[in-house]
GROMACS .gro file of C-alpha atoms in nm:
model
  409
    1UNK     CA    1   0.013   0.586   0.386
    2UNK     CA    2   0.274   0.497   0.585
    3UNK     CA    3   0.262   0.638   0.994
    4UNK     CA    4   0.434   0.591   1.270
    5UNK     CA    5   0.138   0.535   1.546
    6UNK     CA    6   0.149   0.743   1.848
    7UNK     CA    7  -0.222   0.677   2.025
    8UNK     CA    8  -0.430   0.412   1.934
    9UNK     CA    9  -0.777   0.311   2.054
   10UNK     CA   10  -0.969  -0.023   2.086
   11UNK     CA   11  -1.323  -0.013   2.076
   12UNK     CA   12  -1.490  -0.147   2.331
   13UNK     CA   13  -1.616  -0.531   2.317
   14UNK     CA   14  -1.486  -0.546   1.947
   15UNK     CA   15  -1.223  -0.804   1.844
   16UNK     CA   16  -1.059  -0.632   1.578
   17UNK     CA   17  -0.874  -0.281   1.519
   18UNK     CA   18  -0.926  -0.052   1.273
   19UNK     CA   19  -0.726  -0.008   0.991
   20UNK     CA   20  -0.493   0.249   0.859
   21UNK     CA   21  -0.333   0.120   0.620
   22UNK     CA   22  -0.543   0.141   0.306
   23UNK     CA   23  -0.411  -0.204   0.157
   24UNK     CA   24  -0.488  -0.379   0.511
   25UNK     CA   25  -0.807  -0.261   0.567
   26UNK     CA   26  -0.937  -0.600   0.626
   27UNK     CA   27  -0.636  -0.733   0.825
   28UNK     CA   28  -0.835  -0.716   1.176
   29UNK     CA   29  -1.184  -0.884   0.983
   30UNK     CA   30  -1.061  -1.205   0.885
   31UNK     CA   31  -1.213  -1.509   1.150
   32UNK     CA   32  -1.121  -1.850   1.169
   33UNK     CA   33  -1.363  -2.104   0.963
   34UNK     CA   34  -1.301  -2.398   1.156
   35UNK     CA   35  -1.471  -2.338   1.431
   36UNK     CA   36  -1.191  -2.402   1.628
   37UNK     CA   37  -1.056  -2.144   1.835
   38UNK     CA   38  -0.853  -2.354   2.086
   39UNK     CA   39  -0.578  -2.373   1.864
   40UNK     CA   40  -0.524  -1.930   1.974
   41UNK     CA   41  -0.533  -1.949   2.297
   42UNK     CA   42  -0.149  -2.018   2.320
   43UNK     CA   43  -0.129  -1.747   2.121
   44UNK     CA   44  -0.094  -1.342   2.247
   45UNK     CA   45  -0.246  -1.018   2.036
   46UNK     CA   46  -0.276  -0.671   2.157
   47UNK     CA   47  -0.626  -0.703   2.201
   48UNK     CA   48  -0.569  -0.974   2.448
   49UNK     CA   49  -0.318  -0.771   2.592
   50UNK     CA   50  -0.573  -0.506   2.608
   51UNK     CA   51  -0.857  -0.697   2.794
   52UNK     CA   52  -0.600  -0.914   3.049
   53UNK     CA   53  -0.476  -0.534   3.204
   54UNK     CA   54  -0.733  -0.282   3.179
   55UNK     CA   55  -1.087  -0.532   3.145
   56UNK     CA   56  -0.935  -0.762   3.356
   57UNK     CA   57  -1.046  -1.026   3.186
   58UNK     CA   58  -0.884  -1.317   3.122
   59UNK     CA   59  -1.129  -1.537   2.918
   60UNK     CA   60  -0.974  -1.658   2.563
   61UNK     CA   61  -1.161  -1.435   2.322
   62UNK     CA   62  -1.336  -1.660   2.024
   63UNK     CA   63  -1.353  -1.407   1.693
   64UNK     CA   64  -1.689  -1.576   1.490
   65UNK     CA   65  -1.802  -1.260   1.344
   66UNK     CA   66  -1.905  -1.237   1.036
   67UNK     CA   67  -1.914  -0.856   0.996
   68UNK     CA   68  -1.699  -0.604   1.149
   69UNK     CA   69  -1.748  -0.205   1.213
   70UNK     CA   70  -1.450  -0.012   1.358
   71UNK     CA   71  -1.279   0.315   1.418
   72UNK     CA   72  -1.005   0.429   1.532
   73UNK     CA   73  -0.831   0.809   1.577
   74UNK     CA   74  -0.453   0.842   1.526
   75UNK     CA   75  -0.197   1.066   1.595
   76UNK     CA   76   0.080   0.945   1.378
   77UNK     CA   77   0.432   1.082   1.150
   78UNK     CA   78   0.608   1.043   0.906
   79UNK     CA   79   0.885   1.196   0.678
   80UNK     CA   80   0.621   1.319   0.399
   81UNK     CA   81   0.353   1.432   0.625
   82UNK     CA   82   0.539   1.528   0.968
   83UNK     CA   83   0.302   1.484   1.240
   84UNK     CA   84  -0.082   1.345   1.121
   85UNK     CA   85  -0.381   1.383   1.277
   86UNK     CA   86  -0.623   1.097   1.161
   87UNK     CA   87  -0.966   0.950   1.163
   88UNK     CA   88  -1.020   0.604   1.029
   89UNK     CA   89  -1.299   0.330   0.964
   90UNK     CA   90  -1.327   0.012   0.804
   91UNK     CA   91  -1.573  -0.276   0.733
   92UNK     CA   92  -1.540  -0.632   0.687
   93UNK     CA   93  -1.809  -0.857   0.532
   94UNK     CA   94  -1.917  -1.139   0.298
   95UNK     CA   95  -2.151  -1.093   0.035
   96UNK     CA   96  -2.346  -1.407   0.059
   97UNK     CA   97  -2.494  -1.473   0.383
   98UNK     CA   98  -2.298  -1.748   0.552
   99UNK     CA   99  -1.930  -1.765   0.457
  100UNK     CA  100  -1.706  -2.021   0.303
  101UNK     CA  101  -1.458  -2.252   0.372
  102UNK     CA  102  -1.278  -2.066   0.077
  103UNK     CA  103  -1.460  -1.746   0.045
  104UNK     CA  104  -1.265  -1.425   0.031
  105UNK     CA  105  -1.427  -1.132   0.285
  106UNK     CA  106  -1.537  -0.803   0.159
  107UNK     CA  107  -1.369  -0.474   0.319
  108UNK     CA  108  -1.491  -0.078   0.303
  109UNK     CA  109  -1.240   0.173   0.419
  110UNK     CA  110  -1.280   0.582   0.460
  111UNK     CA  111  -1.043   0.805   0.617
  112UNK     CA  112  -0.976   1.164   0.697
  113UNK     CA  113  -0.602   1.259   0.746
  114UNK     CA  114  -0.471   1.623   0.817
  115UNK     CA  115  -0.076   1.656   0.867
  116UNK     CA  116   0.152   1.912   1.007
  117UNK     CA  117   0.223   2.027   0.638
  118UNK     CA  118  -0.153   2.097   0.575
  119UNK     CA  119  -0.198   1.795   0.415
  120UNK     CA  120  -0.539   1.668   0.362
  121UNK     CA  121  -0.565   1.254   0.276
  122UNK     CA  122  -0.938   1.158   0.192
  123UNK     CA  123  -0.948   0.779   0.081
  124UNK     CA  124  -1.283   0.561  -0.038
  125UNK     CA  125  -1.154   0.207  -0.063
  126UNK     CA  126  -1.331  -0.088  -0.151
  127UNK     CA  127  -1.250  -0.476  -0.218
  128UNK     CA  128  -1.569  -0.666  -0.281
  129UNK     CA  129  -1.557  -1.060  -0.419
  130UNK     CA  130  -1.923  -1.175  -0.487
  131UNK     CA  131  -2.045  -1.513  -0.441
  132UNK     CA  132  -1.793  -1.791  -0.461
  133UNK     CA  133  -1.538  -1.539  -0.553
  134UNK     CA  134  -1.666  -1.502  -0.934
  135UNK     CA  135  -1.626  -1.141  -0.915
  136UNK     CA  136  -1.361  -0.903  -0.767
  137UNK     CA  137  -1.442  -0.534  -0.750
  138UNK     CA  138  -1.206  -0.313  -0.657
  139UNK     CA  139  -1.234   0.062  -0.618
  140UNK     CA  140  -0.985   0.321  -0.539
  141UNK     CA  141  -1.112   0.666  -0.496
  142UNK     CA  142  -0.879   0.942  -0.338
  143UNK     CA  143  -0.927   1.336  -0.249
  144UNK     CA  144  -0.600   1.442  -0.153
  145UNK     CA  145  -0.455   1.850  -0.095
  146UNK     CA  146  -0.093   1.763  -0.062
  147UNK     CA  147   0.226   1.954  -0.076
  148UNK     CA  148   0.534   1.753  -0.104
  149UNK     CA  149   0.856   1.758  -0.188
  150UNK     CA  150   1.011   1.672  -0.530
  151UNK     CA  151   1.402   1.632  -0.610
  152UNK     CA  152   1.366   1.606  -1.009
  153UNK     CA  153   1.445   1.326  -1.259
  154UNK     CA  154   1.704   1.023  -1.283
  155UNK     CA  155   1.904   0.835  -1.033
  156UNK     CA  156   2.131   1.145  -1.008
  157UNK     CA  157   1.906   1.360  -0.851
  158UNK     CA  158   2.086   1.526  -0.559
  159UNK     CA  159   1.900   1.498  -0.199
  160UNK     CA  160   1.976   1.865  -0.134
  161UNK     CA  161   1.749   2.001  -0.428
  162UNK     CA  162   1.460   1.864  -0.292
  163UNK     CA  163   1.137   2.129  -0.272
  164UNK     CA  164   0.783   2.174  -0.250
  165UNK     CA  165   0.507   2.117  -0.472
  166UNK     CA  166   0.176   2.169  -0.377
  167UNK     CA  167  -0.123   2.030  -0.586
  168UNK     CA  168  -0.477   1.903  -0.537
  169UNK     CA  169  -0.571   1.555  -0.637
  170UNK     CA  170  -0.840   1.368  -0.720
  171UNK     CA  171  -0.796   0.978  -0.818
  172UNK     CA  172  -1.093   0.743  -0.977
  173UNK     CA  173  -0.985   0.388  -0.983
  174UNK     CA  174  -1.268   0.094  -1.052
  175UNK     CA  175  -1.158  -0.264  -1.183
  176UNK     CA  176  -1.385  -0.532  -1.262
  177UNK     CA  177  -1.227  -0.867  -1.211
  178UNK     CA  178  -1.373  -1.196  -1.335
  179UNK     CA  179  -1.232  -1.565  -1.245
  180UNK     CA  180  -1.108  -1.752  -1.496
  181UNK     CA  181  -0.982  -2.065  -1.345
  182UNK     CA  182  -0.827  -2.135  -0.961
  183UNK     CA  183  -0.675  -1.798  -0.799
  184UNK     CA  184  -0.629  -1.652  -1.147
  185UNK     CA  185  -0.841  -1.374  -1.203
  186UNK     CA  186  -0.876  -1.120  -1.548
  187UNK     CA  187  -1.062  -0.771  -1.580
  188UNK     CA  188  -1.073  -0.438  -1.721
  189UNK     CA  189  -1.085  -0.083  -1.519
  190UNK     CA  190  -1.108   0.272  -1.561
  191UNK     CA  191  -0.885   0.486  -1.424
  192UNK     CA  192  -0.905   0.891  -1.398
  193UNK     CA  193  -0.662   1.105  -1.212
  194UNK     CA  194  -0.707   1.520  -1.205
  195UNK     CA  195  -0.460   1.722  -1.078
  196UNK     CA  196  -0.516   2.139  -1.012
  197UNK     CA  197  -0.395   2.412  -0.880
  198UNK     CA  198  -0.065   2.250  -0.969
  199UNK     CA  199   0.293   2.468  -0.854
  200UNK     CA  200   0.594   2.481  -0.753
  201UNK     CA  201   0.706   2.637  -0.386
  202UNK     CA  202   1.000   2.804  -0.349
  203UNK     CA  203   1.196   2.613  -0.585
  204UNK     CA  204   1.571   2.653  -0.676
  205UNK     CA  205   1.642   3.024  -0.763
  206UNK     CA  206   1.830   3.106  -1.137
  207UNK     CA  207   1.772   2.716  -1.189
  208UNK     CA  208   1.535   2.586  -1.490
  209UNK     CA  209   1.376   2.308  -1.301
  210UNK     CA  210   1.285   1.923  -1.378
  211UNK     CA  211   0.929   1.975  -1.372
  212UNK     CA  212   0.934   2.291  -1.564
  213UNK     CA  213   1.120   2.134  -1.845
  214UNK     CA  214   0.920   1.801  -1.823
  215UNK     CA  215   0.578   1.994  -1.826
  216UNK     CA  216   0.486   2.206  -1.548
  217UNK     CA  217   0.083   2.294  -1.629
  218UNK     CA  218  -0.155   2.431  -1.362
  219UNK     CA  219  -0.421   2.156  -1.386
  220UNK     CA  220  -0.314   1.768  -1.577
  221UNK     CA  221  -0.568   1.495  -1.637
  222UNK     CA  222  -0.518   1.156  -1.749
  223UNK     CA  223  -0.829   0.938  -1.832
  224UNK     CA  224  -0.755   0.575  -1.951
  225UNK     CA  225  -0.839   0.216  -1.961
  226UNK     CA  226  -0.678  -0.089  -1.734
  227UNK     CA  227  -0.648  -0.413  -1.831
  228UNK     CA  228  -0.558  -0.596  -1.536
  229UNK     CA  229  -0.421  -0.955  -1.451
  230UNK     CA  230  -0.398  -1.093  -1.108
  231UNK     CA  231  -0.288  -1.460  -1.003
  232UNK     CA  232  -0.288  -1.512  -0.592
  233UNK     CA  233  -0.188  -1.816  -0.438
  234UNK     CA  234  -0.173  -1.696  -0.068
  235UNK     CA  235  -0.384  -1.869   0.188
  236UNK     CA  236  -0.332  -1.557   0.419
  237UNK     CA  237  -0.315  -1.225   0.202
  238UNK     CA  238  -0.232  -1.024   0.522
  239UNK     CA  239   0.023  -1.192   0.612
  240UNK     CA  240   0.162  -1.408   0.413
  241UNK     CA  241   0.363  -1.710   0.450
  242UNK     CA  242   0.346  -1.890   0.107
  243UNK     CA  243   0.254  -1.875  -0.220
  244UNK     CA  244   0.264  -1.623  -0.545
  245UNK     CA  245   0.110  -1.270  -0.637
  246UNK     CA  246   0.165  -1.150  -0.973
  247UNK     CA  247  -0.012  -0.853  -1.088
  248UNK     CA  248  -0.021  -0.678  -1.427
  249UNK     CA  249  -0.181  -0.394  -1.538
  250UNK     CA  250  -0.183  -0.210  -1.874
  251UNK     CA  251  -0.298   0.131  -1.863
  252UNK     CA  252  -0.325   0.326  -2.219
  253UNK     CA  253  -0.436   0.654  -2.138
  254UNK     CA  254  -0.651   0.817  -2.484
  255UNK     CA  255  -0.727   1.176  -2.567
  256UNK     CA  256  -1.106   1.069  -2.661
  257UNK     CA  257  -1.154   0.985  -2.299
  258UNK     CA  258  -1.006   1.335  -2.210
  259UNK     CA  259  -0.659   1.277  -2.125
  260UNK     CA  260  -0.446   1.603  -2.208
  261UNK     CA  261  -0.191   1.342  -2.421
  262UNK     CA  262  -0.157   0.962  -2.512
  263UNK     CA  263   0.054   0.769  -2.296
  264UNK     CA  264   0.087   0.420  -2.149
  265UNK     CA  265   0.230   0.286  -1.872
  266UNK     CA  266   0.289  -0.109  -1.739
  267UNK     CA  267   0.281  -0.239  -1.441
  268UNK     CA  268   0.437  -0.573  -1.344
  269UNK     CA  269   0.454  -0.679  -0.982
  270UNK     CA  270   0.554  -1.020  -0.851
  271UNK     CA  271   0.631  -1.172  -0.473
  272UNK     CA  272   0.702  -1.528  -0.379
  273UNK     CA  273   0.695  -1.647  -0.031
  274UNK     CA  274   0.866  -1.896   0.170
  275UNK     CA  275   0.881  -2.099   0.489
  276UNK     CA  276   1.270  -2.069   0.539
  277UNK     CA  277   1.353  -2.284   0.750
  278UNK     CA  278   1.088  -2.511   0.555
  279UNK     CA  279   0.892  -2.637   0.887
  280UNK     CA  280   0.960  -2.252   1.120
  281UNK     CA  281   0.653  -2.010   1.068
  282UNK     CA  282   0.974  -1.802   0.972
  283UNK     CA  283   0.915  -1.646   0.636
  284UNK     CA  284   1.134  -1.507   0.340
  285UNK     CA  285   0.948  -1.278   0.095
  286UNK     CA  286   1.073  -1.136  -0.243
  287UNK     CA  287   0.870  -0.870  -0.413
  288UNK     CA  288   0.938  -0.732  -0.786
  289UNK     CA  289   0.832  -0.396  -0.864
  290UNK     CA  290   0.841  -0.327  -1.220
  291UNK     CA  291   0.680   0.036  -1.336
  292UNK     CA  292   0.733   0.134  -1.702
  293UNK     CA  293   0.644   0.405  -1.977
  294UNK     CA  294   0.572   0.186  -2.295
  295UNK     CA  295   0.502   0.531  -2.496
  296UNK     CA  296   0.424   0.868  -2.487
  297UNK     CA  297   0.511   1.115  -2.173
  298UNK     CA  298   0.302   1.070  -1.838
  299UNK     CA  299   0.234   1.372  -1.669
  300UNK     CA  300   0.513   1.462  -1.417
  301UNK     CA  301   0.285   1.345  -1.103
  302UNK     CA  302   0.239   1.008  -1.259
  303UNK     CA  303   0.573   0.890  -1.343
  304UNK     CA  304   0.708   0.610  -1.169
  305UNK     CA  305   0.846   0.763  -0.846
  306UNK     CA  306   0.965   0.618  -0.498
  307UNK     CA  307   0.690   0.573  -0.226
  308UNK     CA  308   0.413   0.655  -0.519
  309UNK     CA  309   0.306   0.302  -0.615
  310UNK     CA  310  -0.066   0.234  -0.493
  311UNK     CA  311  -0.004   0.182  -0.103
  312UNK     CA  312   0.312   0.433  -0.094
  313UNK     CA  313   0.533   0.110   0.026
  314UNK     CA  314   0.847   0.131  -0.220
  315UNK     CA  315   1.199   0.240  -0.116
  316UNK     CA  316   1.200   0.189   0.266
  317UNK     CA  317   1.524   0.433   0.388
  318UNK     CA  318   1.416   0.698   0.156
  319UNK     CA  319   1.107   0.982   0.122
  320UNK     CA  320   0.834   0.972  -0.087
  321UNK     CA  321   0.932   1.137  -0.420
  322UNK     CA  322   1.320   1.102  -0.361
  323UNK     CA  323   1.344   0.923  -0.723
  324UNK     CA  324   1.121   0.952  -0.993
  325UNK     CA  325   1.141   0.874  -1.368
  326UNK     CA  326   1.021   0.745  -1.677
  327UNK     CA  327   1.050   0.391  -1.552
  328UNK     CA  328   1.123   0.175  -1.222
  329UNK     CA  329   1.261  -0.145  -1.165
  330UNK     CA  330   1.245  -0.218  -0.817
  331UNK     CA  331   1.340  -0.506  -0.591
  332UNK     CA  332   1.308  -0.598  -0.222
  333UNK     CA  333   1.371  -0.920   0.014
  334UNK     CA  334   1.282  -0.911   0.361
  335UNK     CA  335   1.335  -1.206   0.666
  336UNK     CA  336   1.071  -1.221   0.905
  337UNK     CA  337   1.095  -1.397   1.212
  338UNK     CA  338   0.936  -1.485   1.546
  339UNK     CA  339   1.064  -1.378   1.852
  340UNK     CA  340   0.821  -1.487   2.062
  341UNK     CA  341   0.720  -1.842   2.126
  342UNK     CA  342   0.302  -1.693   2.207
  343UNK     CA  343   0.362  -1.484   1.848
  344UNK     CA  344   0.265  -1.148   1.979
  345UNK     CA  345   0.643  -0.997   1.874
  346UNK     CA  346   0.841  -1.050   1.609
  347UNK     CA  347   1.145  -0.942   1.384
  348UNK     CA  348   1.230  -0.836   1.026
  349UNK     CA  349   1.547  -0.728   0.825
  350UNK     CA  350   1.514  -0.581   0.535
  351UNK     CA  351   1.689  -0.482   0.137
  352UNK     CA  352   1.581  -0.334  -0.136
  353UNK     CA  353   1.674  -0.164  -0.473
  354UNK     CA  354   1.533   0.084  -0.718
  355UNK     CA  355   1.680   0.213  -1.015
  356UNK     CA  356   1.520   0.531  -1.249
  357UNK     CA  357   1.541   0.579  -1.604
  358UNK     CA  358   1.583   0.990  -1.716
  359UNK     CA  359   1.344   1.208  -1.862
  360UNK     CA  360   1.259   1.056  -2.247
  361UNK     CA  361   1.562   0.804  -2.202
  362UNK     CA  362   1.553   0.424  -2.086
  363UNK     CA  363   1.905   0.403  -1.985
  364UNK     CA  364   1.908   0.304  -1.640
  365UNK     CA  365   2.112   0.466  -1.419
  366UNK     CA  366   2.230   0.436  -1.079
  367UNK     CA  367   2.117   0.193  -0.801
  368UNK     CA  368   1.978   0.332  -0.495
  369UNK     CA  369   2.001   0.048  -0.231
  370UNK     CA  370   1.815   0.037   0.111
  371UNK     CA  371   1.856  -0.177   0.434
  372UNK     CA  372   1.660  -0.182   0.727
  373UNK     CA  373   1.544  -0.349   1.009
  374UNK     CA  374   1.197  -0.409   1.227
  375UNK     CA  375   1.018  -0.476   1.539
  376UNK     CA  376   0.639  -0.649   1.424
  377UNK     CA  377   0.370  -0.653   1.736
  378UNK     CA  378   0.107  -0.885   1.687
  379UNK     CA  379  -0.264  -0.691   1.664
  380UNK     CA  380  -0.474  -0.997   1.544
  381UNK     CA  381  -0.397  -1.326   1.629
  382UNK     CA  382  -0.654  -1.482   1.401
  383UNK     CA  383  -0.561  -1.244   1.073
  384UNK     CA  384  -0.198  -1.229   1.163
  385UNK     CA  385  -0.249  -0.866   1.136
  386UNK     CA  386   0.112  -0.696   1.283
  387UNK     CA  387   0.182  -0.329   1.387
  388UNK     CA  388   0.504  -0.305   1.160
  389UNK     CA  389   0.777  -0.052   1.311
  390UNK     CA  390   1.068   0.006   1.056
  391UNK     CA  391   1.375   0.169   1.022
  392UNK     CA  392   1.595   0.213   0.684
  393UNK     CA  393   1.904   0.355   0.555
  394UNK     CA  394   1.938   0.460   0.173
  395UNK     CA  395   2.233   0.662  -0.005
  396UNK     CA  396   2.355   0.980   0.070
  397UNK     CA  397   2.196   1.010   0.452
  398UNK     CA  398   1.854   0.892   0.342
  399UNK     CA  399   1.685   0.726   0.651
  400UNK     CA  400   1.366   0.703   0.851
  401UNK     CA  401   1.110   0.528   1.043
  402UNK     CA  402   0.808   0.374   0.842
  403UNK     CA  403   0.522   0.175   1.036
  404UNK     CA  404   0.248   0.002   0.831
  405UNK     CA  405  -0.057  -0.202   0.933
  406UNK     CA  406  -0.015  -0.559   0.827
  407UNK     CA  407   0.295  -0.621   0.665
  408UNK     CA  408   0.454  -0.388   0.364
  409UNK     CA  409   0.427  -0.647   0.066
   0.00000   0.00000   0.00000
């Protein structure tokens, strides 16, 4: 979820933060295996901002844990939720007992979020690689009561019809990921979503709604099988600075398994990396976003829809729900750059592009652009963990401020 951070909180004697972000949860547990640390101390985080004014203490921190236990209580906004009150906690481990050159760390991360708009945001998050990284388990389990706001199908939805629907949510994710040769990996997963007390609030008087023609039911479940691909060549998945992610999954959702209707959806995401120029720790980043219906009808909630993929990152400059269709094609670049010569600030600017197929068409239809630009504050100088502060612009007035832990793709 996406927040803009208002009051923060470093625990006391620990070298990390706590995470908010659900896809950074480890971004403040990764240490240095070189056992080298006096290539940092040029280097400036806001946890050694934190201990040079109010500890005092200027001794250059060395981060050789192994394990890591934080929380941390928020305050935070954002266009979806409006002002957030939230509780979060995270660990970072390794499954065998002394880590790797080369071995990936473990993270757990819980939450408890309540917003303005009587949201309620209960995540269970876990990304476990066993012993020489043979193994990748990865679990996604959500609670979440959340009214939102929906502006119907297509590219040509108008921002003005936007209203509420309110709807309780319960998400089962579990993948099982095996290696099959160097940084490719290949698994299967389960995946259940329930939605209840599904309905509409207040919506457009005299006016036969998307949803209601699409499907509106009080309660929808989907039950179905992922098959799931993943190839990641990034030495630093926090923050990345070279290298390839591509990520497929396959979801066919069956009626035997207790899904109200067949249907199957793709997923094909890809980013690509650059030092630009080649010998700057400047970076340029593409990321492809590609979220398709290869048959049936998805249940309204689960169609491809801006700010809905797993981490709620696409379509910076617009809400969450502002598009939604059968399928997505989605594309963003972003320039990041250092400001600072000690790395604790830094700069971004920002594009992107999403485009919606209608209701039981794949015609394509409009473009919706975005452009943006950032401010990143350096939280872990070891991780490269940033507090990302963003602002976008999209069609038709569209804007707003979006702030992630660790960096948005």
């Amino acid at each position: 979820m996406v927040f803009s951070f208002l009051v923060t909180s470093i625990a006391d004697g620990q070298d990390s933060l706590s995470a908010l972000h659900e896809k950074n949860a480890s971004a403040s547990l990764i240490t240095p295996k070189n056992g080298n640390d006096s290539q940092w101390n040029s280097q400036l985080d806001l946890i050694d901002l934190y201990y040079k004014v109010v500890k005092k203490d200027t001794v250059a921190r060395q981060d050789i844990k192994s394990t890591h236990l934080s929380a941390l209580p928020v305050v935070g906004y954002s266009l979806q939720t409006g002002f957030a009150a939230v509780v979060s906690a995270n660990l970072g481990f390794y499954t065998t007992a002394h880590q790797h050159q080369n071995e990936k760390i473990s993270s757990l991360l819980t939450s408890i979020t309540y917003s303005q708009y009587n949201q309620i945001i209960f995540p269970l998050q876990a990304d476990i690689w066993t012993k020489n990284d043979k193994y990748n388990i990865i679990i996604d389990w959500r609670y979440m009561k959340y009214p939102s706001t929906t502006f119907g199908l297509g590219g040509h939805s108008n921002i003005n019809d936007g209203y509420t629907i309110d709807f309780n949510y319960a998400k089962f994710h579990q993948t099982i990921l095996r290696k099959v040769s160097k940084d490719f990996y290949a698994g299967l997963g389960y995946y259940f979503d329930y939605f209840w007390n599904v309905r509409e609030v207040n919506p457009p008087a005299g006016v036969t709604t998307d949803f209601q023609k699409y499907g509106l039911t009080n309660t929808v479940t989907a039950s179905g099988i992922a098959f799931r691909l993943l190839l990641d060549t990034r030495k630093n998945q926090i923050n990345p600075d070279a290298g390839w992610y591509v990520n497929v999954v396959d979801r066919p959702n069956f009626t035997f398994l207790g899904s109200n209707n067949y249907w199957q959806s793709l997923v094909v995401e890809v980013r690509r990396y650059f030092n630009f120029p080649a010998n700057s720790k400047n970076v340029f980043a593409v990321w492809n976003y590609n979220w398709l219906t290869l048959e049936g009808s998805p249940p309204y909630l689960l169609l491809p829809s801006t700010g809905w993929d797993d981490f709620f990152n696409i379509g910076r400059g617009y809400i969450q729900g502002r598009y939604r269709g059968q399928d997505m094609i989605y594309l963003e670049t972003e320039y990041r750059f250092v400001l600072t010569s000690n790395g604790f600030l830094g700069g971004v600017v920002f594009a992107n592009a999403q485009s919606f197929s209608k209701e039981l068409s794949k015609q394509f239809q409009i473009i919706a652009p975005g452009v943006g630009t950032g401010i990143r504050i350096r939280l872990n100088k070891f991780s490269g963990a940033n507090l990302c502060v963003d602002y976008g612009w999209g069609l038709n007035g569209s804007q707003g401020v979006s702030v992630n832990l660790g960096e948005v793709f």
